[in-house]
PDB file of C-alpha atoms and ligand atoms in Angstrom:
ATOM      1  CA  MET P   1      -0.135  -0.042   0.018  1.00 75.00           C
ATOM      2  CA  THR P   2       1.590   3.348  -0.673  1.00 86.00           C
ATOM      3  CA  GLN P   3       1.053   5.560   1.630  1.00 90.00           C
ATOM      4  CA  TYR P   4       0.960   9.096   1.648  1.00 90.00           C
ATOM      5  CA  LEU P   5       1.806  12.353   4.198  1.00 86.00           C
ATOM      6  CA  GLU P   6       1.620  15.713   4.546  1.00 81.00           C
ATOM      7  CA  ALA P   7       5.759  16.647   3.912  1.00 78.00           C
ATOM      8  CA  GLU P   8       6.527  18.231   7.271  1.00 73.00           C
ATOM      9  CA  ALA P   9       5.162  15.512   9.231  1.00 71.00           C
ATOM     10  CA  GLU P  10       7.611  12.951   8.498  1.00 66.00           C
ATOM     11  CA  PRO P  11      11.467  12.628   9.764  1.00 75.00           C
ATOM     12  CA  LEU P  12      13.989  13.482   7.325  1.00 81.00           C
ATOM     13  CA  ARG P  13      14.778  10.665   5.598  1.00 88.00           C
ATOM     14  CA  ASN P  14      13.469   8.293   3.393  1.00 91.00           C
ATOM     15  CA  THR P  15      10.526   5.973   4.792  1.00 88.00           C
ATOM     16  CA  GLY P  16       9.246   5.003   2.074  1.00 91.00           C
ATOM     17  CA  VAL P  17       6.218   7.190   2.615  1.00 95.00           C
ATOM     18  CA  ILE P  18       5.654   9.599  -0.562  1.00 98.00           C
ATOM     19  CA  ARG P  19       5.130  13.269   1.175  1.00 97.00           C
ATOM     20  CA  LEU P  20       3.183  15.625  -0.517  1.00 98.00           C
ATOM     21  CA  TYR P  21       3.906  19.938  -0.906  1.00 98.00           C
ATOM     22  CA  GLY P  22       2.187  22.676   0.066  1.00 98.00           C
ATOM     23  CA  PRO P  23       2.799  26.199  -1.778  1.00 98.00           C
ATOM     24  CA  ASP P  24       6.146  26.644   0.940  1.00 98.00           C
ATOM     25  CA  GLY P  25       7.057  23.534  -0.935  1.00 98.00           C
ATOM     26  CA  PHE P  26       6.803  24.480  -4.141  1.00 98.00           C
ATOM     27  CA  GLU P  27       8.393  27.992  -3.640  1.00 98.00           C
ATOM     28  CA  GLY P  28      11.223  27.273  -1.653  1.00 98.00           C
ATOM     29  CA  MET P  29      11.288  24.383  -4.937  1.00 98.00           C
ATOM     30  CA  ARG P  30      11.096  26.977  -7.667  1.00 99.00           C
ATOM     31  CA  ARG P  31      14.302  28.625  -5.621  1.00 98.00           C
ATOM     32  CA  ALA P  32      16.653  25.933  -5.241  1.00 99.00           C
ATOM     33  CA  CYS P  33      15.730  24.515  -9.205  1.00 99.00           C
ATOM     34  CA  GLY P  34      15.642  28.291 -10.429  1.00 99.00           C
ATOM     35  CA  LEU P  35      19.546  28.605  -9.090  1.00 99.00           C
ATOM     36  CA  THR P  36      20.404  24.886 -10.505  1.00 99.00           C
ATOM     37  CA  ALA P  37      19.209  25.604 -13.915  1.00 99.00           C
ATOM     38  CA  LEU P  38      20.897  29.250 -13.611  1.00 99.00           C
ATOM     39  CA  CYS P  39      24.115  27.377 -13.419  1.00 99.00           C
ATOM     40  CA  LEU P  40      23.533  24.571 -15.611  1.00 98.00           C
ATOM     41  CA  ASP P  41      23.139  27.760 -18.004  1.00 98.00           C
ATOM     42  CA  GLU P  42      25.953  29.723 -16.748  1.00 98.00           C
ATOM     43  CA  VAL P  43      28.370  26.141 -17.938  1.00 98.00           C
ATOM     44  CA  ALA P  44      27.010  26.211 -21.090  1.00 98.00           C
ATOM     45  CA  ALA P  45      30.015  28.858 -21.881  1.00 98.00           C
ATOM     46  CA  MET P  46      32.897  26.952 -20.837  1.00 98.00           C
ATOM     47  CA  VAL P  47      32.154  24.066 -22.241  1.00 98.00           C
ATOM     48  CA  ALA P  48      34.713  23.735 -25.241  1.00 98.00           C
ATOM     49  CA  PRO P  49      37.436  21.575 -26.575  1.00 98.00           C
ATOM     50  CA  GLY P  50      40.502  21.702 -24.225  1.00 98.00           C
ATOM     51  CA  VAL P  51      38.254  22.742 -20.770  1.00 98.00           C
ATOM     52  CA  THR P  52      38.876  19.927 -17.995  1.00 98.00           C
ATOM     53  CA  THR P  53      35.645  18.600 -16.094  1.00 99.00           C
ATOM     54  CA  GLN P  54      37.816  19.690 -13.127  1.00 98.00           C
ATOM     55  CA  ALA P  55      37.483  23.642 -14.016  1.00 98.00           C
ATOM     56  CA  ILE P  56      33.500  22.842 -14.697  1.00 99.00           C
ATOM     57  CA  ASP P  57      33.356  21.453 -10.853  1.00 99.00           C
ATOM     58  CA  ASP P  58      35.501  24.437  -9.741  1.00 98.00           C
ATOM     59  CA  PHE P  59      33.088  27.053 -11.275  1.00 98.00           C
ATOM     60  CA  VAL P  60      29.761  24.893  -9.822  1.00 99.00           C
ATOM     61  CA  PHE P  61      31.678  25.161  -6.586  1.00 98.00           C
ATOM     62  CA  ASP P  62      32.528  29.216  -6.721  1.00 98.00           C
ATOM     63  CA  PHE P  63      28.596  29.559  -7.904  1.00 98.00           C
ATOM     64  CA  ALA P  64      26.769  27.906  -5.173  1.00 98.00           C
ATOM     65  CA  ARG P  65      29.281  29.757  -2.721  1.00 98.00           C
ATOM     66  CA  ARG P  66      28.525  33.001  -4.523  1.00 98.00           C
ATOM     67  CA  HIS P  67      24.692  32.578  -4.434  1.00 98.00           C
ATOM     68  CA  ASP P  68      24.744  30.781  -0.977  1.00 98.00           C
ATOM     69  CA  ALA P  69      23.883  27.666  -1.989  1.00 98.00           C
ATOM     70  CA  VAL P  70      25.277  23.894  -0.984  1.00 98.00           C
ATOM     71  CA  PRO P  71      26.065  21.358  -3.857  1.00 98.00           C
ATOM     72  CA  ALA P  72      23.926  18.468  -2.686  1.00 98.00           C
ATOM     73  CA  THR P  73      26.651  15.669  -3.956  1.00 98.00           C
ATOM     74  CA  TYR P  74      29.634  16.968  -1.943  1.00 98.00           C
ATOM     75  CA  ASN P  75      30.312  14.238   0.847  1.00 97.00           C
ATOM     76  CA  TYR P  76      26.793  12.628  -0.160  1.00 97.00           C
ATOM     77  CA  ARG P  77      27.083   9.002   0.704  1.00 95.00           C
ATOM     78  CA  GLY P  78      31.537   9.771   0.467  1.00 95.00           C
ATOM     79  CA  TYR P  79      31.086  11.404  -2.983  1.00 98.00           C
ATOM     80  CA  PRO P  80      33.642  14.180  -3.233  1.00 97.00           C
ATOM     81  CA  TYR P  81      32.812  16.938  -6.391  1.00 98.00           C
ATOM     82  CA  ALA P  82      29.853  19.843  -6.847  1.00 98.00           C
ATOM     83  CA  THR P  83      29.238  17.819 -10.233  1.00 99.00           C
ATOM     84  CA  CYS P  84      28.827  14.318 -11.749  1.00 99.00           C
ATOM     85  CA  ILE P  85      29.916  14.957 -15.097  1.00 99.00           C
ATOM     86  CA  SER P  86      29.472  12.152 -17.672  1.00 99.00           C
ATOM     87  CA  ILE P  87      30.653  12.021 -20.773  1.00 99.00           C
ATOM     88  CA  ASN P  88      30.284   9.743 -24.365  1.00 99.00           C
ATOM     89  CA  HIS P  89      29.967   6.004 -23.154  1.00 98.00           C
ATOM     90  CA  VAL P  90      29.587   7.001 -19.053  1.00 99.00           C
ATOM     91  CA  VAL P  91      26.439   6.349 -18.137  1.00 99.00           C
ATOM     92  CA  CYS P  92      26.069   8.927 -15.110  1.00 98.00           C
ATOM     93  CA  HIS P  93      27.943   9.791 -11.695  1.00 98.00           C
ATOM     94  CA  GLY P  94      31.370  10.459 -14.016  1.00 98.00           C
ATOM     95  CA  GLN P  95      33.868  12.036 -11.836  1.00 98.00           C
ATOM     96  CA  PRO P  96      35.602  15.380 -12.327  1.00 98.00           C
ATOM     97  CA  ASN P  97      39.266  15.364 -13.742  1.00 98.00           C
ATOM     98  CA  GLU P  98      41.825  16.909 -14.799  1.00 98.00           C
ATOM     99  CA  LYS P  99      41.788  15.514 -18.906  1.00 98.00           C
ATOM    100  CA  PRO P 100      40.731  18.243 -21.527  1.00 98.00           C
ATOM    101  CA  LEU P 101      37.402  17.425 -22.772  1.00 98.00           C
ATOM    102  CA  ARG P 102      37.617  17.063 -27.001  1.00 98.00           C
ATOM    103  CA  GLU P 103      35.712  17.721 -30.030  1.00 98.00           C
ATOM    104  CA  GLY P 104      33.045  15.657 -30.961  1.00 98.00           C
ATOM    105  CA  ASP P 105      32.535  14.395 -27.275  1.00 99.00           C
ATOM    106  CA  ILE P 106      28.527  14.413 -25.617  1.00 99.00           C
ATOM    107  CA  VAL P 107      29.111  15.496 -22.017  1.00 99.00           C
ATOM    108  CA  ASN P 108      25.880  15.036 -19.026  1.00 99.00           C
ATOM    109  CA  ILE P 109      26.249  17.445 -16.470  1.00 99.00           C
ATOM    110  CA  ASP P 110      24.190  17.445 -13.115  1.00 99.00           C
ATOM    111  CA  VAL P 111      23.763  19.897 -10.394  1.00 99.00           C
ATOM    112  CA  THR P 112      21.901  19.709  -7.561  1.00 99.00           C
ATOM    113  CA  LEU P 113      22.197  22.429  -5.824  1.00 99.00           C
ATOM    114  CA  ILE P 114      20.668  22.856  -2.372  1.00 98.00           C
ATOM    115  CA  VAL P 115      19.207  26.507  -1.409  1.00 98.00           C
ATOM    116  CA  ASP P 116      17.464  27.185   2.528  1.00 98.00           C
ATOM    117  CA  GLY P 117      16.929  23.065   2.276  1.00 98.00           C
ATOM    118  CA  TRP P 118      15.325  22.931  -0.744  1.00 98.00           C
ATOM    119  CA  HIS P 119      17.123  20.550  -3.329  1.00 98.00           C
ATOM    120  CA  GLY P 120      17.339  21.705  -6.975  1.00 99.00           C
ATOM    121  CA  ASP P 121      18.645  18.476  -9.375  1.00 99.00           C
ATOM    122  CA  SER P 122      19.041  19.037 -12.847  1.00 99.00           C
ATOM    123  CA  SER P 123      21.143  17.601 -15.410  1.00 99.00           C
ATOM    124  CA  ARG P 124      21.753  18.507 -19.426  1.00 98.00           C
ATOM    125  CA  MET P 125      23.891  17.208 -22.222  1.00 98.00           C
ATOM    126  CA  TYR P 126      26.224  19.830 -23.363  1.00 98.00           C
ATOM    127  CA  PRO P 127      28.053  18.939 -26.844  1.00 98.00           C
ATOM    128  CA  VAL P 128      31.778  19.661 -27.039  1.00 98.00           C
ATOM    129  CA  GLY P 129      32.685  20.901 -30.289  1.00 98.00           C
ATOM    130  CA  LYS P 130      30.509  19.244 -33.701  1.00 98.00           C
ATOM    131  CA  LEU P 131      29.325  16.413 -32.356  1.00 98.00           C
ATOM    132  CA  LYS P 132      28.764  13.344 -35.145  1.00 98.00           C
ATOM    133  CA  ARG P 133      25.009  12.772 -35.984  1.00 98.00           C
ATOM    134  CA  ALA P 134      24.690   9.752 -33.818  1.00 98.00           C
ATOM    135  CA  ALA P 135      25.386  11.269 -30.437  1.00 98.00           C
ATOM    136  CA  GLU P 136      23.645  14.535 -31.560  1.00 98.00           C
ATOM    137  CA  ARG P 137      20.763  12.353 -32.526  1.00 98.00           C
ATOM    138  CA  LEU P 138      20.999  10.043 -29.065  1.00 98.00           C
ATOM    139  CA  CYS P 139      21.063  13.785 -27.348  1.00 98.00           C
ATOM    140  CA  GLU P 140      17.561  14.764 -29.338  1.00 98.00           C
ATOM    141  CA  ILE P 141      16.190  11.758 -28.510  1.00 98.00           C
ATOM    142  CA  THR P 142      17.294  11.700 -24.565  1.00 98.00           C
ATOM    143  CA  HIS P 143      15.515  15.229 -24.593  1.00 98.00           C
ATOM    144  CA  ARG P 144      12.270  13.951 -26.305  1.00 98.00           C
ATOM    145  CA  SER P 145      12.162  10.807 -23.800  1.00 98.00           C
ATOM    146  CA  MET P 146      12.244  13.081 -20.934  1.00 98.00           C
ATOM    147  CA  MET P 147       9.781  15.734 -21.587  1.00 98.00           C
ATOM    148  CA  LEU P 148       7.319  13.176 -22.970  1.00 98.00           C
ATOM    149  CA  GLY P 149       7.830  11.830 -19.755  1.00 98.00           C
ATOM    150  CA  ILE P 150       7.293  14.643 -17.648  1.00 98.00           C
ATOM    151  CA  GLN P 151       3.855  15.205 -20.763  1.00 98.00           C
ATOM    152  CA  ALA P 152       2.700  12.101 -18.856  1.00 98.00           C
ATOM    153  CA  VAL P 153       2.873  13.628 -15.475  1.00 99.00           C
ATOM    154  CA  ARG P 154      -0.725  14.741 -13.876  1.00 98.00           C
ATOM    155  CA  PRO P 155      -2.723  13.877 -10.872  1.00 98.00           C
ATOM    156  CA  GLY P 156      -4.592  10.617 -10.695  1.00 98.00           C
ATOM    157  CA  GLY P 157      -2.117   9.184 -13.136  1.00 98.00           C
ATOM    158  CA  HIS P 158       1.096   6.252 -12.223  1.00 98.00           C
ATOM    159  CA  THR P 159       4.549   6.571 -11.884  1.00 98.00           C
ATOM    160  CA  GLY P 160       4.272   3.728 -14.219  1.00 98.00           C
ATOM    161  CA  ASP P 161       2.553   5.883 -17.244  1.00 99.00           C
ATOM    162  CA  ILE P 162       6.157   8.335 -17.495  1.00 99.00           C
ATOM    163  CA  GLY P 163       8.291   5.259 -17.504  1.00 99.00           C
ATOM    164  CA  ALA P 164       5.696   4.231 -20.143  1.00 99.00           C
ATOM    165  CA  ALA P 165       5.962   7.293 -22.247  1.00 98.00           C
ATOM    166  CA  ILE P 166       9.903   7.431 -22.339  1.00 99.00           C
ATOM    167  CA  GLN P 167      10.460   3.509 -23.449  1.00 98.00           C
ATOM    168  CA  THR P 168       7.601   3.509 -25.825  1.00 98.00           C
ATOM    169  CA  TYR P 169       9.372   6.133 -27.619  1.00 98.00           C
ATOM    170  CA  ALA P 170      13.099   5.720 -26.989  1.00 98.00           C
ATOM    171  CA  GLU P 171      12.809   1.979 -27.733  1.00 98.00           C
ATOM    172  CA  ALA P 172      10.682   2.883 -31.822  1.00 98.00           C
ATOM    173  CA  GLU P 173      13.867   4.903 -32.490  1.00 98.00           C
ATOM    174  CA  ARG P 174      16.603   1.654 -31.910  1.00 98.00           C
ATOM    175  CA  CYS P 175      18.104   3.232 -28.210  1.00 99.00           C
ATOM    176  CA  SER P 176      17.637   1.427 -24.948  1.00 99.00           C
ATOM    177  CA  VAL P 177      16.322   2.904 -21.586  1.00 99.00           C
ATOM    178  CA  VAL P 178      19.253   2.014 -18.501  1.00 98.00           C
ATOM    179  CA  ARG P 179      17.274  -0.402 -16.212  1.00 98.00           C
ATOM    180  CA  ASP P 180      19.525   0.238 -13.128  1.00 98.00           C
ATOM    181  CA  PHE P 181      19.156   4.081 -12.501  1.00 98.00           C
ATOM    182  CA  CYS P 182      15.601   5.753 -11.927  1.00 98.00           C
ATOM    183  CA  GLY P 183      14.500   8.981 -10.679  1.00 98.00           C
ATOM    184  CA  HIS P 184      13.323   9.798  -7.620  1.00 98.00           C
ATOM    185  CA  GLY P 185      11.275  12.389  -4.432  1.00 98.00           C
ATOM    186  CA  VAL P 186      13.439  14.989  -4.178  1.00 98.00           C
ATOM    187  CA  GLY P 187      12.227  18.295  -1.641  1.00 98.00           C
ATOM    188  CA  LYS P 188      13.918  18.537   1.542  1.00 96.00           C
ATOM    189  CA  LEU P 189      15.282  15.310   1.018  1.00 97.00           C
ATOM    190  CA  PHE P 190      18.097  14.176  -2.059  1.00 98.00           C
ATOM    191  CA  HIS P 191      16.499  11.093  -2.985  1.00 98.00           C
ATOM    192  CA  ASP P 192      13.498  10.317  -1.414  1.00 97.00           C
ATOM    193  CA  ALA P 193      10.483   8.070  -2.233  1.00 98.00           C
ATOM    194  CA  PRO P 194       9.034   7.111  -4.753  1.00 98.00           C
ATOM    195  CA  ASN P 195      11.321   6.087  -7.657  1.00 98.00           C
ATOM    196  CA  ILE P 196      10.813   6.939 -10.536  1.00 98.00           C
ATOM    197  CA  LEU P 197      11.579   4.072 -13.126  1.00 98.00           C
ATOM    198  CA  HIS P 198      11.935   5.126 -17.113  1.00 98.00           C
ATOM    199  CA  TYR P 199      10.504   2.243 -18.069  1.00 98.00           C
ATOM    200  CA  GLY P 200       7.308  -0.310 -17.575  1.00 98.00           C
ATOM    201  CA  ARG P 201       4.369  -0.182 -18.268  1.00 98.00           C
ATOM    202  CA  ARG P 202       0.488   3.015 -17.664  1.00 98.00           C
ATOM    203  CA  GLY P 203      -1.158   2.448 -14.766  1.00 98.00           C
ATOM    204  CA  GLU P 204       1.581   0.644 -12.345  1.00 98.00           C
ATOM    205  CA  GLY P 205       4.071   2.067  -9.373  1.00 98.00           C
ATOM    206  CA  PRO P 206       1.804   4.682  -6.941  1.00 98.00           C
ATOM    207  CA  GLU P 207      -0.748   6.970  -8.026  1.00 98.00           C
ATOM    208  CA  MET P 208       0.263  10.733  -8.550  1.00 98.00           C
ATOM    209  CA  ARG P 209      -1.268  13.219  -6.312  1.00 98.00           C
ATOM    210  CA  PRO P 210      -0.788  17.084  -6.320  1.00 98.00           C
ATOM    211  CA  GLY P 211       2.310  17.628  -3.978  1.00 98.00           C
ATOM    212  CA  MET P 212       4.357  15.231  -4.957  1.00 98.00           C
ATOM    213  CA  ILE P 213       8.122  16.159  -6.444  1.00 98.00           C
ATOM    214  CA  PHE P 214      10.249  14.222  -8.162  1.00 99.00           C
ATOM    215  CA  THR P 215      12.795  13.845 -10.889  1.00 99.00           C
ATOM    216  CA  ILE P 216      12.690  12.336 -14.328  1.00 99.00           C
ATOM    217  CA  GLU P 217      16.260  11.755 -15.358  1.00 99.00           C
ATOM    218  CA  PRO P 218      16.159   8.597 -18.533  1.00 99.00           C
ATOM    219  CA  MET P 219      19.415   7.668 -19.309  1.00 99.00           C
ATOM    220  CA  ILE P 220      19.412   5.855 -23.071  1.00 99.00           C
ATOM    221  CA  ASN P 221      21.627   3.969 -24.544  1.00 99.00           C
ATOM    222  CA  LEU P 222      22.633   3.629 -28.598  1.00 98.00           C
ATOM    223  CA  GLY P 223      23.483  -0.011 -27.443  1.00 98.00           C
ATOM    224  CA  ARG P 224      22.196  -2.384 -25.295  1.00 98.00           C
ATOM    225  CA  PRO P 225      21.082  -0.990 -21.624  1.00 98.00           C
ATOM    226  CA  ALA P 226      23.507  -3.100 -19.600  1.00 98.00           C
ATOM    227  CA  VAL P 227      26.232  -1.037 -17.035  1.00 98.00           C
ATOM    228  CA  LYS P 228      28.865  -1.400 -15.402  1.00 98.00           C
ATOM    229  CA  ILE P 229      30.558   0.320 -12.590  1.00 98.00           C
ATOM    230  CA  LEU P 230      34.040   0.921 -12.843  1.00 98.00           C
ATOM    231  CA  SER P 231      36.422   0.527 -10.006  1.00 98.00           C
ATOM    232  CA  ASP P 232      36.457   4.217  -8.082  1.00 97.00           C
ATOM    233  CA  GLY P 233      33.024   2.829  -7.285  1.00 97.00           C
ATOM    234  CA  TRP P 234      30.674   5.615  -9.022  1.00 98.00           C
ATOM    235  CA  THR P 235      31.301   5.754 -12.346  1.00 98.00           C
ATOM    236  CA  ALA P 236      29.089   3.757 -14.450  1.00 98.00           C
ATOM    237  CA  VAL P 237      29.791   3.181 -17.701  1.00 98.00           C
ATOM    238  CA  THR P 238      27.577   1.153 -20.000  1.00 99.00           C
ATOM    239  CA  ARG P 239      28.870  -2.874 -20.829  1.00 98.00           C
ATOM    240  CA  ASP P 240      28.923  -2.326 -24.580  1.00 98.00           C
ATOM    241  CA  ARG P 241      30.746   0.568 -24.761  1.00 98.00           C
ATOM    242  CA  SER P 242      28.168   2.223 -26.717  1.00 98.00           C
ATOM    243  CA  LEU P 243      27.471   5.851 -26.095  1.00 99.00           C
ATOM    244  CA  SER P 244      25.159   7.152 -23.495  1.00 99.00           C
ATOM    245  CA  ALA P 245      23.311  10.268 -22.844  1.00 99.00           C
ATOM    246  CA  GLN P 246      20.540  12.114 -20.178  1.00 99.00           C
ATOM    247  CA  TYR P 247      19.146  14.803 -19.237  1.00 99.00           C
ATOM    248  CA  GLU P 248      17.051  15.807 -16.319  1.00 99.00           C
ATOM    249  CA  HIS P 249      14.363  17.671 -14.839  1.00 98.00           C
ATOM    250  CA  THR P 250      12.607  18.297 -11.005  1.00 99.00           C
ATOM    251  CA  VAL P 251       8.766  18.517 -11.985  1.00 99.00           C
ATOM    252  CA  GLY P 252       5.935  18.930  -8.785  1.00 99.00           C
ATOM    253  CA  VAL P 253       2.466  17.484  -9.313  1.00 99.00           C
ATOM    254  CA  THR P 254      -0.118  20.359  -9.702  1.00 98.00           C
ATOM    255  CA  ASP P 255      -3.707  19.896  -9.777  1.00 98.00           C
ATOM    256  CA  THR P 256      -4.137  19.759 -13.490  1.00 97.00           C
ATOM    257  CA  GLY P 257      -1.249  18.272 -14.828  1.00 98.00           C
ATOM    258  CA  TYR P 258       2.642  19.484 -13.509  1.00 98.00           C
ATOM    259  CA  GLU P 259       5.089  22.097 -12.867  1.00 99.00           C
ATOM    260  CA  ILE P 260       8.778  21.657 -14.714  1.00 98.00           C
ATOM    261  CA  PHE P 261      10.776  23.247 -11.998  1.00 99.00           C
ATOM    262  CA  THR P 262      14.255  23.529 -13.646  1.00 99.00           C
ATOM    263  CA  LEU P 263      13.243  24.802 -17.100  1.00 98.00           C
ATOM    264  CA  SER P 264      16.241  27.463 -17.989  1.00 98.00           C
ATOM    265  CA  PRO P 265      15.894  31.120 -17.571  1.00 98.00           C
ATOM    266  CA  GLY P 266      18.155  31.558 -20.533  1.00 98.00           C
ATOM    267  CA  GLY P 267      16.362  29.233 -23.297  1.00 97.00           C
ATOM    268  CA  LEU P 268      19.255  26.566 -22.622  1.00 98.00           C
ATOM    269  CA  ASP P 269      17.107  23.501 -22.104  1.00 98.00           C
ATOM    270  CA  MET P 270      19.682  22.135 -24.842  1.00 98.00           C
ATOM    271  CA  PRO P 271      22.401  24.278 -24.696  1.00 98.00           C
ATOM    272  CA  GLY P 272      24.190  23.432 -27.853  1.00 97.00           C
ATOM    273  CA  PHE P 273      21.863  21.751 -29.833  1.00 96.00           C
ATOM    274  CA  ALA P 274      19.519  23.464 -32.617  1.00 86.00           C
ATOM    275  CA  PRO P 275      16.109  24.931 -31.150  1.00 72.00           C
ATOM    276  CA  ALA P 276      14.041  22.785 -33.569  1.00 65.00           C
ATOM    277  CA  ALA P 277      15.250  19.873 -31.664  1.00 67.00           C
ATOM    278  CA  ALA P 278      14.136  20.753 -28.637  1.00 62.00           C
ATOM    279  CA  ALA P 279      10.822  21.516 -29.452  1.00 59.00           C
TER     280      ALA P 279
HETATM  281  N1  MF3 V   1      22.473  14.128  -9.055  1.00 61.02           N
HETATM  282  C1  MF3 V   1      22.175  12.658  -9.417  1.00 61.02           C
HETATM  283  C2  MF3 V   1      20.755  12.384  -8.963  1.00 61.02           C
HETATM  284  O1  MF3 V   1      20.299  13.204 -10.690  1.00 61.02           O
HETATM  285  C3  MF3 V   1      22.736  11.596  -8.623  1.00 61.02           C
HETATM  286  C4  MF3 V   1      24.212  12.021  -7.704  1.00 61.02           C
HETATM  287  S1  MF3 V   1      24.593  11.230  -5.911  1.00 61.02           S
HETATM  288  C5  MF3 V   1      26.492  11.164  -6.716  1.00 61.02           C
HETATM  289  O2  MF3 V   1      20.541  11.579  -8.534  1.00 61.02           O
HETATM  290  F1  MF3 V   1      26.544  10.816  -5.272  1.00 61.02           F
HETATM  291  F2  MF3 V   1      27.155  10.720  -7.320  1.00 61.02           F
HETATM  292  F3  MF3 V   1      26.929  12.887  -6.639  1.00 61.02           F
HETATM  293 CO1   CO V   2      17.805  13.157  -9.582  1.00 61.02          CO
HETATM  294 CO1   CO V   3      21.001  14.589 -10.979  1.00 61.02          CO
END
C-alpha cells in the first residue's frame, strides 16, 4: 500500500512514504531549482575542447558559494565533487578530473544545489564542438524522451505512465533505457520516495497526487541497456561501450498536471543543439 503524508509531518529520511508538499514547498523548490538551472546555463559558456571537467566542477562550487547555496553531491555518501560529469559511454556519476574535453564528446553535467534546505536537481547534455550525427541524434532522443515522460505527469495517473512514455518512444527509435538508475522524490531530501522508473507500463506504480515532487532523468543508450560500475565505485559505463545520454528535470504534480521547476531561464534547456531539436 502506498502511503502519502503532508511533507512536514515526517522525519527527514526516506521512510518510503511519499511526501506531499504545499505552496511553501513549491515556492522553495522554484528558488532552488531556478538557481540550479541558472548554474547549468552559465556552465554552457565554459564547455569547449581543452577545458577540464575539474575546471567545470570548480566553477560550480564557486557559483554555489556566491549564491549561498550548497552542492548536494559534495560529501553525499562520500562523493567528493559538486557535479557528476559523464562523457560519451559514461552513463552517470562520472567524476570530474584533469582530462581535457575533446571535440565530438557528449557531456552530461548533473548539478544539485541546496537553497534554504530545498534541493534543485537537474542535468543537461553539452556538445563539445561539432558532433557526429549519431551522438547528436542520441541527445535529441533522450531530451524528447524526458519531455514525453514529463507530459505523462498528472494527478490520478500512475508513475508507471512516465516510464511507459519514455520506454515506448526510446525503443521505437532503436535506443535502450538504462534500468539500473531511476528518478526519485526530491525536496527537503535529495533522494526520497517514490522511485521513478524510466521504463514500465501505464497504470503501474503509485498514483500521482498534487504536491508530489520528483525528478525524471532517463539515461538512454545507443546500444544495449546494461551498465557496469568502474573500480572507483561511482562511474557507471555502458557494458558495450555504446554512447549514453541523460537529461534531468525536477517536476511537481499540480492540480491540473505538472510544473517543471528546473527550466532554463536563458532558453538553454538543450545547450548547443538547434532550437528545432528542443521543440
Ligand atoms: N544528481 C544525481 C541524481 O540525479 C545523484 C548524484 S549522487 C552522487 O540523482 F553522489 F553521485 F553525486
Ligand atoms: Co536526480
Ligand atoms: Co541529478
